[in-house]
Short mmCIF file of C-alpha atoms in Angstrom, two decimals:
data_model
loop_
_atom_site.label_atom_id
_atom_site.label_comp_id
_atom_site.label_asym_id
_atom_site.label_seq_id
_atom_site.Cartn_x
_atom_site.Cartn_y
_atom_site.Cartn_z
CA MET T 1 -21.34 -176.23 -59.42
CA ILE T 2 -17.94 -173.92 -59.81
CA ASP T 3 -14.98 -175.68 -61.25
CA LYS T 4 -12.52 -174.91 -58.59
CA VAL T 5 -9.30 -176.51 -60.05
CA VAL T 6 -6.32 -174.47 -60.96
CA ALA T 7 -3.41 -175.53 -63.41
CA ASN T 8 -0.48 -175.58 -60.55
CA ALA T 9 0.51 -174.61 -57.30
CA ALA T 10 2.16 -171.42 -58.23
CA ASP T 11 -0.79 -170.30 -59.63
CA ALA T 12 -2.85 -171.01 -56.56
CA VAL T 13 -0.85 -169.10 -54.27
CA ALA T 14 0.12 -166.12 -56.76
CA ASP T 15 -2.21 -163.72 -54.78
CA ILE T 16 -0.98 -164.30 -51.12
CA PRO T 17 0.33 -160.98 -50.24
CA ASN T 18 3.01 -159.83 -47.92
CA GLY T 19 1.79 -159.71 -44.48
CA ALA T 20 -1.17 -162.66 -45.00
CA SER T 21 -2.23 -164.89 -42.38
CA LEU T 22 -1.95 -168.62 -43.00
CA ALA T 23 -3.64 -171.45 -41.54
CA VAL T 24 -1.27 -174.60 -42.63
CA GLY T 25 -2.65 -178.12 -42.12
CA GLY T 26 -0.45 -181.17 -41.16
CA PHE T 27 1.02 -182.59 -37.99
CA GLY T 28 4.67 -182.69 -37.93
CA LEU T 29 5.44 -183.52 -41.38
CA CYS T 30 2.72 -185.49 -42.00
CA GLY T 31 -0.04 -184.19 -44.34
CA ILE T 32 1.69 -180.81 -44.73
CA PRO T 33 0.87 -179.01 -48.16
CA VAL T 34 4.52 -179.08 -49.42
CA ALA T 35 3.84 -178.24 -52.89
CA LEU T 36 1.85 -174.80 -51.67
CA ILE T 37 4.46 -174.05 -49.15
CA ASP T 38 7.30 -174.22 -51.68
CA ALA T 39 5.18 -172.52 -54.21
CA LEU T 40 4.89 -169.66 -51.69
CA HIS T 41 8.73 -169.53 -50.82
CA HIS T 42 9.44 -169.25 -54.76
CA ALA T 43 6.68 -166.46 -55.12
CA GLY T 44 8.64 -164.41 -52.15
CA SER T 45 6.17 -163.73 -50.18
CA THR T 46 7.20 -162.40 -46.80
CA ASP T 47 5.93 -160.70 -43.32
CA LEU T 48 3.60 -163.77 -42.89
CA GLU T 49 1.65 -164.97 -39.76
CA THR T 50 1.43 -168.81 -39.71
CA VAL T 51 -1.03 -170.87 -37.68
CA SER T 52 0.10 -174.15 -37.54
CA ASN T 53 0.59 -177.23 -35.07
CA ASN T 54 4.39 -176.86 -35.58
CA CYS T 55 6.82 -175.22 -38.03
CA GLY T 56 8.02 -177.92 -39.66
CA VAL T 57 11.96 -178.50 -39.67
CA ASP T 58 15.01 -176.70 -40.53
CA ASP T 59 14.75 -177.73 -43.99
CA TRP T 60 11.46 -178.71 -44.75
CA GLY T 61 7.68 -177.36 -44.75
CA LEU T 62 7.43 -173.98 -43.23
CA GLY T 63 10.85 -174.20 -42.09
CA LEU T 64 11.76 -172.96 -45.49
CA LEU T 65 9.88 -170.04 -44.93
CA LEU T 66 11.23 -169.39 -41.50
CA ARG T 67 14.95 -169.93 -42.67
CA ASP T 68 14.69 -167.30 -45.10
CA GLY T 69 12.82 -164.99 -42.74
CA ARG T 70 9.67 -164.73 -44.40
CA ILE T 71 7.58 -165.28 -41.04
CA ARG T 72 7.23 -162.50 -38.40
CA ARG T 73 4.80 -164.39 -36.36
CA THR T 74 3.50 -167.89 -35.49
CA ILE T 75 0.47 -169.37 -33.81
CA SER T 76 1.59 -172.97 -32.62
CA SER T 77 1.43 -175.55 -30.12
CA TYR T 78 4.58 -177.40 -30.92
CA VAL T 79 8.01 -176.09 -32.16
CA GLY T 80 10.36 -178.55 -30.59
CA GLU T 81 12.08 -180.09 -33.97
CA ASN T 82 13.32 -176.79 -35.37
CA LYS T 83 16.63 -175.18 -34.44
CA GLU T 84 16.26 -172.05 -36.32
CA PHE T 85 12.78 -171.73 -34.81
CA ALA T 86 14.35 -171.52 -31.54
CA ARG T 87 17.07 -169.20 -32.44
CA GLN T 88 15.06 -166.61 -34.12
CA TYR T 89 12.65 -166.85 -30.98
CA LEU T 90 15.46 -166.29 -28.54
CA ALA T 91 17.05 -163.60 -30.61
CA GLY T 92 13.86 -161.68 -30.72
CA GLU T 93 13.26 -162.12 -34.85
CA LEU T 94 10.24 -163.97 -34.38
CA GLU T 95 6.99 -163.47 -32.44
CA VAL T 96 5.66 -166.99 -30.96
CA ILE T 97 1.97 -167.55 -29.46
CA LEU T 98 2.44 -170.68 -28.03
CA THR T 99 -0.89 -172.48 -27.49
CA PRO T 100 -2.30 -175.61 -25.89
CA GLN T 101 -2.89 -178.18 -28.72
CA GLY T 102 -6.41 -178.82 -28.20
CA THR T 103 -7.00 -175.25 -27.74
CA LEU T 104 -5.61 -174.48 -31.10
CA ALA T 105 -7.52 -176.98 -32.77
CA GLU T 106 -10.86 -175.56 -31.32
CA LYS T 107 -9.86 -172.03 -32.19
CA LEU T 108 -9.41 -172.99 -36.09
CA ARG T 109 -12.67 -175.16 -35.68
CA ALA T 110 -14.63 -172.45 -34.20
CA GLY T 111 -13.45 -169.96 -36.68
CA GLY T 112 -14.64 -172.03 -39.59
CA ALA T 113 -18.04 -172.68 -37.73
CA GLY T 114 -18.34 -168.96 -37.29
CA ILE T 115 -18.15 -168.96 -33.69
CA PRO T 116 -15.94 -165.95 -32.25
CA ALA T 117 -15.04 -167.37 -28.96
CA PHE T 118 -15.39 -170.31 -26.45
CA TYR T 119 -14.68 -171.32 -22.81
CA THR T 120 -12.24 -173.97 -21.92
CA LYS T 121 -10.54 -175.37 -18.76
CA ALA T 122 -7.29 -175.87 -20.93
CA GLY T 123 -4.68 -173.49 -19.43
CA VAL T 124 -6.71 -172.14 -16.33
CA GLY T 125 -4.29 -171.17 -13.59
CA THR T 126 -1.08 -170.89 -15.80
CA GLN T 127 0.47 -168.19 -18.03
CA VAL T 128 -1.83 -169.26 -20.86
CA SER T 129 -4.80 -167.41 -19.02
CA ASP T 130 -2.73 -165.36 -16.02
CA GLY T 131 -0.63 -163.77 -18.90
CA GLY T 132 3.03 -163.25 -18.91
CA LEU T 133 3.98 -165.77 -21.39
CA PRO T 134 7.10 -164.20 -23.68
CA GLN T 135 5.72 -163.68 -27.27
CA LYS T 136 8.82 -161.85 -28.33
CA TYR T 137 12.27 -161.13 -27.01
CA ASP T 138 14.65 -158.09 -27.53
CA ALA T 139 18.15 -158.52 -28.70
CA ASP T 140 19.36 -158.32 -25.16
CA GLY T 141 17.02 -161.32 -23.97
CA GLY T 142 14.69 -159.31 -22.43
CA ILE T 143 10.88 -159.77 -22.86
CA ALA T 144 9.47 -157.10 -25.48
CA VAL T 145 6.17 -158.71 -25.95
CA ALA T 146 4.29 -160.79 -23.27
CA SER T 147 0.74 -162.42 -23.45
CA ALA T 148 -1.88 -160.41 -21.79
CA ALA T 149 -4.21 -161.93 -19.25
CA LYS T 150 -7.57 -163.52 -20.50
CA GLU T 151 -11.35 -163.58 -19.09
CA VAL T 152 -11.80 -166.35 -16.65
CA ARG T 153 -15.31 -167.19 -15.93
CA GLN T 154 -16.93 -169.98 -13.72
CA PHE T 155 -19.44 -172.26 -14.98
CA GLY T 156 -20.58 -175.25 -12.44
CA GLY T 157 -18.53 -173.87 -9.98
CA VAL T 158 -15.36 -174.33 -12.46
CA ASP T 159 -13.27 -171.95 -13.69
CA TYR T 160 -12.75 -171.77 -17.64
CA VAL T 161 -10.78 -169.16 -19.80
CA LEU T 162 -12.26 -167.38 -22.80
CA GLU T 163 -10.36 -167.97 -26.14
CA GLU T 164 -10.84 -166.14 -29.38
CA SER T 165 -11.40 -168.09 -32.58
CA LEU T 166 -9.08 -167.97 -35.76
CA THR T 167 -9.91 -167.08 -39.16
CA PRO T 168 -6.93 -166.37 -40.95
CA ASP T 169 -6.74 -164.93 -44.47
CA PHE T 170 -5.70 -168.39 -46.29
CA GLY T 171 -5.99 -171.93 -45.49
CA LEU T 172 -3.23 -174.20 -47.03
CA VAL T 173 -4.13 -177.94 -46.85
CA HIS T 174 -2.82 -181.30 -48.08
CA ALA T 175 -5.62 -183.94 -49.00
CA TRP T 176 -5.86 -187.56 -50.26
CA LYS T 177 -8.48 -187.00 -52.88
CA GLY T 178 -10.62 -183.86 -54.09
CA ASP T 179 -12.87 -183.15 -56.90
CA ARG T 180 -13.41 -180.32 -59.01
CA HIS T 181 -16.08 -178.97 -56.49
CA GLY T 182 -13.52 -178.88 -53.59
CA ASN T 183 -14.85 -181.79 -51.53
CA LEU T 184 -11.82 -183.22 -49.67
CA VAL T 185 -11.07 -186.75 -48.15
CA PHE T 186 -7.83 -187.01 -45.87
CA HIS T 187 -5.99 -189.85 -45.14
CA ALA T 188 -4.85 -191.15 -41.50
CA ALA T 189 -3.00 -188.52 -39.55
CA ALA T 190 -3.13 -186.18 -41.96
CA MET T 191 -6.85 -185.67 -40.33
CA ASN T 192 -5.37 -184.03 -37.22
CA PHE T 193 -5.25 -180.29 -38.53
CA ASN T 194 -5.92 -180.22 -42.27
CA PRO T 195 -9.83 -180.11 -42.16
CA LEU T 196 -9.60 -177.57 -39.14
CA CYS T 197 -7.19 -175.36 -41.45
CA ALA T 198 -9.51 -175.83 -44.65
CA MET T 199 -12.55 -174.51 -42.44
CA ALA T 200 -10.81 -171.49 -40.87
CA GLY T 201 -9.18 -170.08 -43.67
CA ARG T 202 -11.12 -167.15 -45.45
CA ILE T 203 -9.83 -168.54 -48.75
CA THR T 204 -8.95 -171.94 -48.72
CA ILE T 205 -6.51 -174.00 -51.20
CA ALA T 206 -5.98 -177.59 -51.26
CA GLU T 207 -3.59 -179.57 -52.77
CA VAL T 208 -4.70 -183.18 -53.56
CA GLU T 209 -2.87 -186.24 -54.29
CA GLU T 210 -5.81 -187.51 -56.88
CA LEU T 211 -8.59 -185.26 -58.29
CA VAL T 212 -11.63 -187.13 -59.23
CA GLU T 213 -14.72 -185.85 -60.97
CA PRO T 214 -17.88 -184.74 -58.96
CA GLY T 215 -20.02 -187.58 -57.77
CA GLU T 216 -17.07 -190.03 -57.50
CA LEU T 217 -16.41 -189.21 -53.87
CA ASP T 218 -18.90 -191.02 -51.37
CA PRO T 219 -20.61 -187.96 -49.44
CA GLU T 220 -20.60 -190.04 -46.29
CA HIS T 221 -16.82 -190.01 -46.65
CA VAL T 222 -16.45 -186.48 -47.32
CA HIS T 223 -14.25 -184.97 -44.56
CA VAL T 224 -14.51 -181.24 -45.74
CA PRO T 225 -17.44 -180.08 -47.95
CA GLY T 226 -16.55 -177.74 -51.05
CA ILE T 227 -18.32 -174.76 -49.43
CA PHE T 228 -14.89 -174.56 -47.44
CA VAL T 229 -12.49 -174.70 -50.30
CA GLN T 230 -12.20 -172.20 -53.05
CA ARG T 231 -8.91 -173.67 -54.81
CA VAL T 232 -7.96 -177.36 -55.67
CA VAL T 233 -4.53 -178.29 -57.23
CA LEU T 234 -3.39 -181.78 -58.33
CA VAL T 235 -0.04 -182.98 -56.92
CA PRO T 236 0.05 -186.64 -57.52
CA ASP T 237 3.86 -186.86 -56.76
CA ALA T 238 3.77 -185.02 -53.51
CA VAL T 239 7.22 -185.59 -51.67
CA LYS T 240 6.55 -187.01 -48.22
CA ARG T 241 9.31 -187.06 -45.54
CA ILE T 242 9.54 -188.76 -42.06
CA GLU T 243 10.15 -186.30 -39.17
CA LYS T 244 11.88 -189.27 -37.03
CA ARG T 245 12.74 -192.51 -38.50
CA THR T 246 13.11 -195.02 -35.77
CA VAL T 247 14.61 -198.51 -36.90
CA ALA T 248 14.25 -201.67 -34.58
CA LEU T 249 17.33 -203.49 -33.85
CA GLN T 250 17.41 -206.89 -35.31
CA ALA T 251 17.48 -209.80 -32.97
CA GLY T 252 21.31 -210.74 -31.86
CA ALA T 253 22.69 -207.29 -32.98
#
């Protein structure tokens, strides 16, 4: 078996070129590959297309790439915590493909499974299927690019819309544990999109909090097998942030 461990995050992302498409794991700020994103930011890669549940916040995660104008297009299902995202979108600087969250997840899963497209009820009868969603504005606030109508077909008397799968150039993910062969285990809410992004990327790079030797992971508990992962980098001191901290009031306060 191949030892897929690379020395550091900078080496792991060194060949990601300008214009690359990236599937980036995580949910909000939970389970995002912070070290890989930072390394990509320092490398200077630009004109990127990202596929991610959201686009970070203004000063963290993918928000760093967005702030510096490195992302030209994003496919996301939620973008509500990033003011710079909203500004760029409304100013015509960023193309945004808003996608229902379950559909986005299945687009990634299907891509990793070699399924080119699938039918779903999500979005039928809305602009998701009928077209017309603003994907990019012009400088005057007009719609420069609108979504196209999608094929709708009936099965059992019910309408379904055809959605194409996603297979980005690279997948960037954060895992709790991984071994030298690329087998990965995720923790808690980091399971939401990381396994799907790992499957979908043509070249998947995983940062792991704990690196173990082959055979130490229980095969029954492996979430993503190493066949989907090409590079592993150890990040034992990964910085984790909370998107919104909620503090309960003390009794009598």
